Tab-separated table of N, CA and C and ligand atoms in Angstrom:
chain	number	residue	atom	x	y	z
S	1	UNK	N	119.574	86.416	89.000
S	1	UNK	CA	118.204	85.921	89.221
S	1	UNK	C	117.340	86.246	88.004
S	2	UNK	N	116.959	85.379	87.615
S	2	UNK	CA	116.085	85.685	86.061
S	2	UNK	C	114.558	86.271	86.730
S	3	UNK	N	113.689	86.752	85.526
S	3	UNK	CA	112.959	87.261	86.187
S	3	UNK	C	111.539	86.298	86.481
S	4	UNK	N	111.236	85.085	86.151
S	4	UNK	CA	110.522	84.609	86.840
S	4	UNK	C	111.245	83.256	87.781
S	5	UNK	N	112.277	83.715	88.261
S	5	UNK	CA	112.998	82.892	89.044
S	5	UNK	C	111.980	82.394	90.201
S	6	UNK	N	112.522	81.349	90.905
S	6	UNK	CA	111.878	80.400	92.085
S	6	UNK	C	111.301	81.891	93.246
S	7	UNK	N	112.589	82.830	93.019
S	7	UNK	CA	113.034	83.692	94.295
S	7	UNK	C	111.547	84.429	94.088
S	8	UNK	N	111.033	84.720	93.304
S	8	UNK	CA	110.203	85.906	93.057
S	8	UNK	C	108.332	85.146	93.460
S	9	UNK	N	108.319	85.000	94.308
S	9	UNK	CA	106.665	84.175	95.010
S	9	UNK	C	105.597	85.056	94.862
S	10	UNK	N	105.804	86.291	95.094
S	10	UNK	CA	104.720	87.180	95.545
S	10	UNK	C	104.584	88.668	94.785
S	11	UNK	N	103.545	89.354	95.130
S	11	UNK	CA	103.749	90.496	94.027
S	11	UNK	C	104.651	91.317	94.898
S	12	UNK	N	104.815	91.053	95.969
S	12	UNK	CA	106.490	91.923	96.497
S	12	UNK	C	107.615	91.955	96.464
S	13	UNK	N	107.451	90.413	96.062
S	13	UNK	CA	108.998	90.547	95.811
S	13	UNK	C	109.105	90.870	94.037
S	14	UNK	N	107.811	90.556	93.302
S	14	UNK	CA	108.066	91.167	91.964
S	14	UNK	C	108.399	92.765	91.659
S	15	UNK	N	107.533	93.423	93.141
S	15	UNK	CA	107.800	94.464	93.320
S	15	UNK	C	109.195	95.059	93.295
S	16	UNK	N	109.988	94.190	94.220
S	16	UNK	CA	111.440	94.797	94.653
S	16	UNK	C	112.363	94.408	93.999
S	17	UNK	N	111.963	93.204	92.811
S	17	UNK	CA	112.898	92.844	91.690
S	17	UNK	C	112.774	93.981	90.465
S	18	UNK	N	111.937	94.454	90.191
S	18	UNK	CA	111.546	95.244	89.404
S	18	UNK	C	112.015	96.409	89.902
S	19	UNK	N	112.012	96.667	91.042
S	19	UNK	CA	112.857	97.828	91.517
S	19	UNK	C	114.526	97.625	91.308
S	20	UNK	N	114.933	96.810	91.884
S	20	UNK	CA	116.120	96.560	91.561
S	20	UNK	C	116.827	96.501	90.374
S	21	UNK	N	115.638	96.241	89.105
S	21	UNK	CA	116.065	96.220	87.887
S	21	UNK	C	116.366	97.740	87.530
S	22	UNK	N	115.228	98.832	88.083
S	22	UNK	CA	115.440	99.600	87.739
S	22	UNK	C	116.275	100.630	88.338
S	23	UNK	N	117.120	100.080	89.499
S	23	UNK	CA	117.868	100.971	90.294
S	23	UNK	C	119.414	100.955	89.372
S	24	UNK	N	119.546	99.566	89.034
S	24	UNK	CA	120.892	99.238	88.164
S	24	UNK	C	120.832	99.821	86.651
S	25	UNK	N	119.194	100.055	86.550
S	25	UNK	CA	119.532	100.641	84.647
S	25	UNK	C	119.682	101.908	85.225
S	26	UNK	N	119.443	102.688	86.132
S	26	UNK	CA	119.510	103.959	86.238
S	26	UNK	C	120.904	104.592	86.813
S	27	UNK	N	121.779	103.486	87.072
S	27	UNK	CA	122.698	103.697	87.226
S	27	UNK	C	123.861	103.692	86.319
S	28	UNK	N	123.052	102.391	85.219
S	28	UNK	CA	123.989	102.133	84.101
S	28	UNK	C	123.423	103.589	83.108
S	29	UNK	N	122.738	104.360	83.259
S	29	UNK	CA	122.503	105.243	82.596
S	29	UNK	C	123.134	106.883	82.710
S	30	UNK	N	123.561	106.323	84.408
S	30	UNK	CA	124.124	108.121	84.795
S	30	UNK	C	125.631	107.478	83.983
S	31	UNK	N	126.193	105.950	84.179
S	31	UNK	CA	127.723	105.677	83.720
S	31	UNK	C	127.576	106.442	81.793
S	32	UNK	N	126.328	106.127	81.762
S	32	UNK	CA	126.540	106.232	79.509
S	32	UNK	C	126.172	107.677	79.273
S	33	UNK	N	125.323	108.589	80.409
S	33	UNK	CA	125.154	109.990	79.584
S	33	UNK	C	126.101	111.230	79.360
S	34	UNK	N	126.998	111.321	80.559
S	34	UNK	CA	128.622	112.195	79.963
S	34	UNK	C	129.084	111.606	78.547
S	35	UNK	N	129.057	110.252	78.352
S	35	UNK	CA	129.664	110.209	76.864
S	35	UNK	C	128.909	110.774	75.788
S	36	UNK	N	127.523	110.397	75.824
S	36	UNK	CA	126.664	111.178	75.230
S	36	UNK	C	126.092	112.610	75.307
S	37	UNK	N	126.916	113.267	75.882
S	37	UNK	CA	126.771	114.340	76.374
S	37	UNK	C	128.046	115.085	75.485
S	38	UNK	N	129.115	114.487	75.758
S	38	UNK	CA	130.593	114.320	74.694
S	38	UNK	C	130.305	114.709	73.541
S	39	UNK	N	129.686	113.282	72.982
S	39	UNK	CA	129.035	113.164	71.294
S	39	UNK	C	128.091	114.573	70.744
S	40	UNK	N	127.207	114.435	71.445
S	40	UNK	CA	126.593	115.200	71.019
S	40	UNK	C	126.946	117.005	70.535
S	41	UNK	N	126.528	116.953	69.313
S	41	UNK	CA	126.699	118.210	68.248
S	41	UNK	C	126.083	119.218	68.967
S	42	UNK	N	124.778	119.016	68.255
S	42	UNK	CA	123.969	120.089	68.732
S	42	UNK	C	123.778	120.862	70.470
S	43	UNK	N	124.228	122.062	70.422
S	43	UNK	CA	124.021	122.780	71.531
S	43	UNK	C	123.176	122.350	72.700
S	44	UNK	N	121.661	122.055	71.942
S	44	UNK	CA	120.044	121.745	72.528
S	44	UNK	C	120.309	120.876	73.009
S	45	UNK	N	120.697	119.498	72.467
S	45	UNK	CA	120.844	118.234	72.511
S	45	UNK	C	121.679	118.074	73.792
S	46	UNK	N	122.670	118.753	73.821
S	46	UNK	CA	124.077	118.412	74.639
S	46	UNK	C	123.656	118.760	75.685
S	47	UNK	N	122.739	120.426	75.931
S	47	UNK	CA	122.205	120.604	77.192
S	47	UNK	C	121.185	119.681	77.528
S	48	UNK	N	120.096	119.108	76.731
S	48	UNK	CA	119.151	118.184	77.034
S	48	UNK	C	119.441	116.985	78.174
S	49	UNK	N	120.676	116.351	77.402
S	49	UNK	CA	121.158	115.586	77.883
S	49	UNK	C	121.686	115.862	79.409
S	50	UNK	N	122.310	116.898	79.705
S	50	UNK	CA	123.284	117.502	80.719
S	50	UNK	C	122.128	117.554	81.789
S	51	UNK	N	120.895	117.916	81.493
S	51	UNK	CA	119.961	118.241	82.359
S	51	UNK	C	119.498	117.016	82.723
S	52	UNK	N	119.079	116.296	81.615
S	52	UNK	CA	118.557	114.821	82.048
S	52	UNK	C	119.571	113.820	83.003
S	53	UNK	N	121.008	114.367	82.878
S	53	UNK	CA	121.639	113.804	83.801
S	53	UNK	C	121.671	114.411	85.505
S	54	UNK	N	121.362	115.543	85.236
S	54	UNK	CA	121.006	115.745	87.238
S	54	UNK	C	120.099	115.151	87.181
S	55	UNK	N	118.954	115.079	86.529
S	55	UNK	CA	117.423	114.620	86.684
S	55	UNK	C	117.868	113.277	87.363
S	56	UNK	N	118.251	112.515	86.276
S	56	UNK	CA	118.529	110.920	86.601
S	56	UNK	C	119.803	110.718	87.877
S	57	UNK	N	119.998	111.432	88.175
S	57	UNK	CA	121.090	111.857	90.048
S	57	UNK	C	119.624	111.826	91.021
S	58	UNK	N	118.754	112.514	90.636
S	58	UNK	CA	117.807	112.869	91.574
S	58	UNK	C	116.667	111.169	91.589
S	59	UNK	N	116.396	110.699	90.321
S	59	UNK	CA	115.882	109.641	90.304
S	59	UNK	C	116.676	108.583	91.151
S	60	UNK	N	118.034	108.310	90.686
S	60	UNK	CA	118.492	107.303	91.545
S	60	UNK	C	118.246	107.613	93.437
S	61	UNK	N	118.397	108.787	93.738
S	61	UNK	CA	117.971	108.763	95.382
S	61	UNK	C	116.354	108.546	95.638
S	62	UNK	N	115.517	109.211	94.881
S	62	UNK	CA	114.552	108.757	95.164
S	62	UNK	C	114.161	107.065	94.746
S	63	UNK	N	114.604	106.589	94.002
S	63	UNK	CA	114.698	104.858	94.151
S	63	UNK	C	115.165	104.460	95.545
S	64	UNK	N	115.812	105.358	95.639
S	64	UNK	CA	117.162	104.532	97.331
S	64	UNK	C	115.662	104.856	98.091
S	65	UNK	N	115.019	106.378	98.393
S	65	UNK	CA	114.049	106.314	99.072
S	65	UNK	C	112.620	105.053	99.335
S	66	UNK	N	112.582	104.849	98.301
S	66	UNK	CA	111.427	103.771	97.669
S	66	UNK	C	111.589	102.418	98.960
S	67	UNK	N	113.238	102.287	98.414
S	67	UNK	CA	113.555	101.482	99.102
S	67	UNK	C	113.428	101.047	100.987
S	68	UNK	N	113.893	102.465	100.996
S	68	UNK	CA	114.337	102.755	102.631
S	68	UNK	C	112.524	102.692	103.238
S	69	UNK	N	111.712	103.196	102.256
S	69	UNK	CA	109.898	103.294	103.007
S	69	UNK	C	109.505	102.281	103.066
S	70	UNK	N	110.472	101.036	102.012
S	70	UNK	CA	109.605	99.840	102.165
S	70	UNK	C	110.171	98.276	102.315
S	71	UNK	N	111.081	99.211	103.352
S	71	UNK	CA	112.296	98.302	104.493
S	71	UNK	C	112.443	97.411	103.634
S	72	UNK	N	113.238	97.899	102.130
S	72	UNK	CA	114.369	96.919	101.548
S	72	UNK	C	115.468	97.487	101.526
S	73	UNK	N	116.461	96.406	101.664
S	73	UNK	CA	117.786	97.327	101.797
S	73	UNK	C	118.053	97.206	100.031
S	74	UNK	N	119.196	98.553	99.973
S	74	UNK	CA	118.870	98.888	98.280
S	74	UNK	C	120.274	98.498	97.565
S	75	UNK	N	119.459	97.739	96.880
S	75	UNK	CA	120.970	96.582	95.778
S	75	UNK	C	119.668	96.945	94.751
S	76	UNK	N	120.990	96.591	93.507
S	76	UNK	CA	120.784	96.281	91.676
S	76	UNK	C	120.642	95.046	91.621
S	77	UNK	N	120.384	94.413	90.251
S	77	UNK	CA	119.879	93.293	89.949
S	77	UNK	C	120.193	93.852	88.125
S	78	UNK	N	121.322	92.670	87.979
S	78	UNK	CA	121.598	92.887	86.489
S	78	UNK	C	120.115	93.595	85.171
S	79	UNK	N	120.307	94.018	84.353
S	79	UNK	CA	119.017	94.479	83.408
S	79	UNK	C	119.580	94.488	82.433
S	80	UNK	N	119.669	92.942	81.779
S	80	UNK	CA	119.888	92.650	80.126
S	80	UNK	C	119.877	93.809	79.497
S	81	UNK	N	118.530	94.052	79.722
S	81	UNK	CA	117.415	94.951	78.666
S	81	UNK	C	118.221	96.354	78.690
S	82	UNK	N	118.969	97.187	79.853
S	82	UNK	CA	119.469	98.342	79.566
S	82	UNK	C	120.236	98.288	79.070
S	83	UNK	N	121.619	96.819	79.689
S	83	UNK	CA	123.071	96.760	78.698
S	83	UNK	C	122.479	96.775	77.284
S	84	UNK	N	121.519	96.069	76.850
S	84	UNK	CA	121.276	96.018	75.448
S	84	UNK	C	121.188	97.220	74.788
S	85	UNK	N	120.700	97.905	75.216
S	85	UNK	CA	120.005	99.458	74.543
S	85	UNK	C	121.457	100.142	74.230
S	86	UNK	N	121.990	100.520	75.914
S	86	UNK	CA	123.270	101.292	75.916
S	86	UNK	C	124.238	100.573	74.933
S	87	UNK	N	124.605	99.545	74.639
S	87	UNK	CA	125.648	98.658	73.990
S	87	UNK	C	125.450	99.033	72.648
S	88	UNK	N	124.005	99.099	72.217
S	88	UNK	CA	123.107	99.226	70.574
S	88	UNK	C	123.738	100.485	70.602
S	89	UNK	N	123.330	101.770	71.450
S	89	UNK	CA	123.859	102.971	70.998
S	89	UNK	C	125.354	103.618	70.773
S	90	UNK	N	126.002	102.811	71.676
S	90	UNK	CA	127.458	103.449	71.468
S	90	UNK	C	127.799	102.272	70.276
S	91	UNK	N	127.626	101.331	69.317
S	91	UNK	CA	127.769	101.141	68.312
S	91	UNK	C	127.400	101.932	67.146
S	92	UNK	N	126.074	102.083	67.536
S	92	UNK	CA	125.510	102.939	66.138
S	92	UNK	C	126.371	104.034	66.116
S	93	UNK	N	126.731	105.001	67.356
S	93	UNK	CA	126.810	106.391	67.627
S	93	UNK	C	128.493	106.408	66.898
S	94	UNK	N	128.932	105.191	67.448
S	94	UNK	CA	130.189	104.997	67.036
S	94	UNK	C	130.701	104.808	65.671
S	95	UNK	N	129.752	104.953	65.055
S	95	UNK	CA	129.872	104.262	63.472
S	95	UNK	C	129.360	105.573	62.766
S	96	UNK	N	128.851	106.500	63.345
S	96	UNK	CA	128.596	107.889	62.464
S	96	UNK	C	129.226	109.093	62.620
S	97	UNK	N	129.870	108.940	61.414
S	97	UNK	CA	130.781	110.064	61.007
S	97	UNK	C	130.557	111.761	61.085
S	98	UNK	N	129.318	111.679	60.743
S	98	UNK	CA	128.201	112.727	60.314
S	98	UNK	C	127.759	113.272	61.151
S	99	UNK	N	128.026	114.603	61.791
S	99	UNK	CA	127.307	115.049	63.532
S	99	UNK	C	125.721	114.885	62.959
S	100	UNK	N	125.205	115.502	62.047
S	100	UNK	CA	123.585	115.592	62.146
S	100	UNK	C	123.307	113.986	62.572
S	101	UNK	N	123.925	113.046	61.513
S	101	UNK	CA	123.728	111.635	62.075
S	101	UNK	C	123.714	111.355	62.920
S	102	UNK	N	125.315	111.380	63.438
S	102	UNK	CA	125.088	111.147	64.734
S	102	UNK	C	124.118	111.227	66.186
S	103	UNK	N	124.132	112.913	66.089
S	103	UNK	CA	122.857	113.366	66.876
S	103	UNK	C	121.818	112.378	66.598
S	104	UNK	N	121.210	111.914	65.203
S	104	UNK	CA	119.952	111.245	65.185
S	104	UNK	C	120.219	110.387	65.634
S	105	UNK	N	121.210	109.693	65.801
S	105	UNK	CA	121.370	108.191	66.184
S	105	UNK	C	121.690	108.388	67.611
S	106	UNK	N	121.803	109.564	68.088
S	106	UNK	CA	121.836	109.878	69.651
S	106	UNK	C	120.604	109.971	70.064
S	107	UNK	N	119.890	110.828	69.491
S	107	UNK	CA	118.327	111.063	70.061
S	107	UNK	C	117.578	109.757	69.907
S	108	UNK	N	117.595	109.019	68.955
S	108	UNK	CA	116.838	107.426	68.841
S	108	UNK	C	117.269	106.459	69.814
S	109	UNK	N	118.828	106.877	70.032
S	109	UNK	CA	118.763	105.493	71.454
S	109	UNK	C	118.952	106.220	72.631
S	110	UNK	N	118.752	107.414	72.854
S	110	UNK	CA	118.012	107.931	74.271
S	110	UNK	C	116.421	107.907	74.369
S	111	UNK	N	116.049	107.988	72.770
S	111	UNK	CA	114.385	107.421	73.257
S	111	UNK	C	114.249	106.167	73.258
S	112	UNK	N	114.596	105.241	73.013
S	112	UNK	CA	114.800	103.837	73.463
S	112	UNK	C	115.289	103.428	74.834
S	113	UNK	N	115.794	103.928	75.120
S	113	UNK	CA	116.271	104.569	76.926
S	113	UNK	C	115.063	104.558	77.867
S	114	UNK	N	114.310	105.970	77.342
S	114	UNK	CA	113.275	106.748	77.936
S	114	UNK	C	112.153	105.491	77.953
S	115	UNK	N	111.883	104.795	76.647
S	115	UNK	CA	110.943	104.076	76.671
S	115	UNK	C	110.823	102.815	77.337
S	116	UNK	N	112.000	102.487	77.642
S	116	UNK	CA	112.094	101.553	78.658
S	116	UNK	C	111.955	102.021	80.293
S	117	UNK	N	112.344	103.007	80.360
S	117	UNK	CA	112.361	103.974	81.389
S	117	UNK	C	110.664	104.089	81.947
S	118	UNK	N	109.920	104.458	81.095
S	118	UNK	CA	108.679	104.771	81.168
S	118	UNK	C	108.118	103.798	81.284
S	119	UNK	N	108.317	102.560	80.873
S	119	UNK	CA	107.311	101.281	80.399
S	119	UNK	C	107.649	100.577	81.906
S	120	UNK	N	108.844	100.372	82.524
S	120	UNK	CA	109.073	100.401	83.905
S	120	UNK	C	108.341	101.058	85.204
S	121	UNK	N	108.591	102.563	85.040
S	121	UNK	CA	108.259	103.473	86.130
S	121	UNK	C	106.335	103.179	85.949
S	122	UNK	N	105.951	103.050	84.906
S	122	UNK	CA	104.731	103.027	84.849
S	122	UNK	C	103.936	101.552	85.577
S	123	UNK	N	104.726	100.455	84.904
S	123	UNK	CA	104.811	99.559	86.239
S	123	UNK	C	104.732	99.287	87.516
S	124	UNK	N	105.633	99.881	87.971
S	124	UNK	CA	106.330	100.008	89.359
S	124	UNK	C	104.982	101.208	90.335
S	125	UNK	N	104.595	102.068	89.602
S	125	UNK	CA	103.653	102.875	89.994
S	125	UNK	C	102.412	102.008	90.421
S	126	UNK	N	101.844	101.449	89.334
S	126	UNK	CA	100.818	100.774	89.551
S	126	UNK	C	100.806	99.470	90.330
S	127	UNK	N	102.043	99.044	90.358
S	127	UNK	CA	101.857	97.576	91.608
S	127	UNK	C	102.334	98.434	92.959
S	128	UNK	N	103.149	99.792	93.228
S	128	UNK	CA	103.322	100.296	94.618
S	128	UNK	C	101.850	100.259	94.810
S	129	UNK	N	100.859	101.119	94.213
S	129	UNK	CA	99.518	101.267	94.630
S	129	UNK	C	98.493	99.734	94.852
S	130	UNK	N	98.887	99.013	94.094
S	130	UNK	CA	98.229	97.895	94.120
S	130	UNK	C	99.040	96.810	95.792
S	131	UNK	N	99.381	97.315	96.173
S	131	UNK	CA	100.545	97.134	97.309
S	131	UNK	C	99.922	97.682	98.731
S	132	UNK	N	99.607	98.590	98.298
S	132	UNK	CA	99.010	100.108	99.287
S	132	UNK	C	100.192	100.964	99.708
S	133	UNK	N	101.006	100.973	98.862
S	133	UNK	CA	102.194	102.046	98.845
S	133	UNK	C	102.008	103.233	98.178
S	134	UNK	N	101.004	103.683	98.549
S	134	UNK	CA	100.733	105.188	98.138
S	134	UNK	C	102.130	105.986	97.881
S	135	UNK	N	102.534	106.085	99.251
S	135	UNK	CA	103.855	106.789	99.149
S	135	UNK	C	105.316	106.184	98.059
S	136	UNK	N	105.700	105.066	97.836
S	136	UNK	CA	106.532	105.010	97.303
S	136	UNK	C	105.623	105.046	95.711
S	137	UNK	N	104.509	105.067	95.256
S	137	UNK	CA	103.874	105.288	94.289
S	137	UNK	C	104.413	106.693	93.565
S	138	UNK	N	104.004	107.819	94.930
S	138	UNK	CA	104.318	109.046	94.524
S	138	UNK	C	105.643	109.368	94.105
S	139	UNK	N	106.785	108.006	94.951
S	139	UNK	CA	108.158	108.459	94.145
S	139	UNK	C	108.420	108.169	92.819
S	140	UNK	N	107.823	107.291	92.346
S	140	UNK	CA	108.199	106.523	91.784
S	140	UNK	C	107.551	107.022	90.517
S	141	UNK	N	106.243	107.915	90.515
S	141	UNK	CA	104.948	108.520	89.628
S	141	UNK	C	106.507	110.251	89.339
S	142	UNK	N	107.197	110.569	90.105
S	142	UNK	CA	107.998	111.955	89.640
S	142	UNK	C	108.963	111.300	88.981
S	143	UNK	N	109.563	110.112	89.155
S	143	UNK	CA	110.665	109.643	88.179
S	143	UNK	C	109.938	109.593	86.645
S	144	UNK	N	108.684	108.899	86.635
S	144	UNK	CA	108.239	108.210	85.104
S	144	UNK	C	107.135	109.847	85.098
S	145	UNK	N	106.984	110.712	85.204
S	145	UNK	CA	107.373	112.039	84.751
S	145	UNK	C	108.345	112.830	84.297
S	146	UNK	N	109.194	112.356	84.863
S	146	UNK	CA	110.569	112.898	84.519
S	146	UNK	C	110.668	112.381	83.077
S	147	UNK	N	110.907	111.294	83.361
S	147	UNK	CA	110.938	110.563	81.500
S	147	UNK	C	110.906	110.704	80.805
S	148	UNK	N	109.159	110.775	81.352
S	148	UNK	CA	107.840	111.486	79.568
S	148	UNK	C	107.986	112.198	79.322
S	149	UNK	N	108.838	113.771	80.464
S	149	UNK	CA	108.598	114.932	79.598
S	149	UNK	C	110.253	114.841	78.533
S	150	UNK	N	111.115	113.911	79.349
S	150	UNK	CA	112.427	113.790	78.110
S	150	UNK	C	112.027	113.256	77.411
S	151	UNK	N	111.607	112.574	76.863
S	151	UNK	CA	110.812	111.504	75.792
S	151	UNK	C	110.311	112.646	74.754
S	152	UNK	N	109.566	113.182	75.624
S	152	UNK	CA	108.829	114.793	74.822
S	152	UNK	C	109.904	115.695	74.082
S	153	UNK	N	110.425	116.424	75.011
S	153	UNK	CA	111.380	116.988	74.122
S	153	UNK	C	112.811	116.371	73.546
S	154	UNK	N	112.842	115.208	73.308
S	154	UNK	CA	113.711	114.325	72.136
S	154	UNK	C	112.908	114.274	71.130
S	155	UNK	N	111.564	114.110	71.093
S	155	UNK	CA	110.708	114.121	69.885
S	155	UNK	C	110.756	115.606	69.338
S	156	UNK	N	110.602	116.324	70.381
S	156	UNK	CA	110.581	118.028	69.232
S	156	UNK	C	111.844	117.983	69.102
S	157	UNK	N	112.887	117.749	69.576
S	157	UNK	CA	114.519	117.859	69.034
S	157	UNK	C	114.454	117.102	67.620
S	158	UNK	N	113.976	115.992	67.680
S	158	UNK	CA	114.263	115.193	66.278
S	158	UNK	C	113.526	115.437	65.105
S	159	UNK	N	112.215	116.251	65.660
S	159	UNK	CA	110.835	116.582	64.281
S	159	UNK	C	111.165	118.105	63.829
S	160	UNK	N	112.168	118.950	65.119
S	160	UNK	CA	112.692	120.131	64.376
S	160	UNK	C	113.856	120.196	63.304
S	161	UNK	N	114.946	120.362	63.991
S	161	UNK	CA	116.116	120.551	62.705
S	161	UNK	C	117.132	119.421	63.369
S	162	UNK	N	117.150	118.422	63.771
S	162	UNK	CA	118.476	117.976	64.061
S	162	UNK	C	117.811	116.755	62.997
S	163	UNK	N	116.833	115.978	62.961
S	163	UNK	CA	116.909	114.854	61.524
S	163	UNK	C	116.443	115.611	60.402
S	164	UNK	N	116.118	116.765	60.277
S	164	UNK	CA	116.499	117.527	58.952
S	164	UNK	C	117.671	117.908	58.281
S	165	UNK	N	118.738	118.459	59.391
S	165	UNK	CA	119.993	118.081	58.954
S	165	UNK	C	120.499	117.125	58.371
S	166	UNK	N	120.432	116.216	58.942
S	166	UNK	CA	120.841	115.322	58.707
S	166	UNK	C	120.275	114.388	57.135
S	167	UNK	N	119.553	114.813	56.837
S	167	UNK	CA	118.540	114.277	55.359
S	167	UNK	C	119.381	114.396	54.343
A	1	FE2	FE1	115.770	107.605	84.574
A	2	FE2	FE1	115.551	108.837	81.539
């Protein structure tokens, strides 16, 4: 279903397509972070990652919740946009020889990740409320927290010593 398909009439069902988009990237994301978890050099990095992967265990149920408060039953919906990202990174990641590199080219397409991540959840927040879904707002407002603060510390990972290494 594309996204301004026939199917999508109302801001609810833009609602629950948009959910769905983001139930399948978050799934295609728990499948890509053990590898990147693999790759990764740096100690910081590897735990970063390791953590952001329970995080994103805990995001996918609270999506299922979202769902269950607002009597949809809970399916994915293909997301170009994540295969793209994930596909971009295990090329780049795959092509660097160099751990400092690598790492950089790990931390740049997990913030490309995050930022899609965020640019979503931030979405999804503001049409639950515009909805009068207070409550699935609030789930949906701890996931795109979750994010920002990984978003955050990938930026101090990359402005400290892991793309200095790599220079
Ligand atoms: Fe996530
Ligand atoms: Fe994330």
């Amino acid at each position: 279903m594309g996204f301004f398909s026939r199917d999508i009439n109302t801001m609810d069902d833009l609602f629950v397509h948009t959910l769905r988009d983001m139930y399948y990237a978050e799934k295609q994301i728990l499948q890509a972070l053990p590898d990147m978890i693999d790759k990764a050099a740096d100690p910081q990095l590897k735990q970063g990652f390791q953590t952001h992967l329970g995080e994103t265990r805990n995001q996918v149920k609270r999506l299922e919740e979202v769902f269950r408060l607002h009597g949809k039953e809970v399916s994915g919906v293909d997301c170009p946009a994540i295969d793209g990202i994930i596909e971009e990174a295990d090329d780049v990641a795959g092509e660097a020889a160099d751990k400092a590199v690598l790492d950089a080219a790990l931390i740049a397409a997990a913030q490309a990740v995050e930022h899609y991540e965020i640019s979503r959840y931030g979405t999804l927040v503001a049409w639950a409320k515009q909805l009068g879904r207070n409550d699935c707002a609030a789930l949906l407002q701890q996931n795109l927290d979750e994010e920002k603060a990984t978003d955050k510390k990938l930026t101090a990972m990359a402005e400290s010593n892991i793309n200095r290494r790599a220079a």
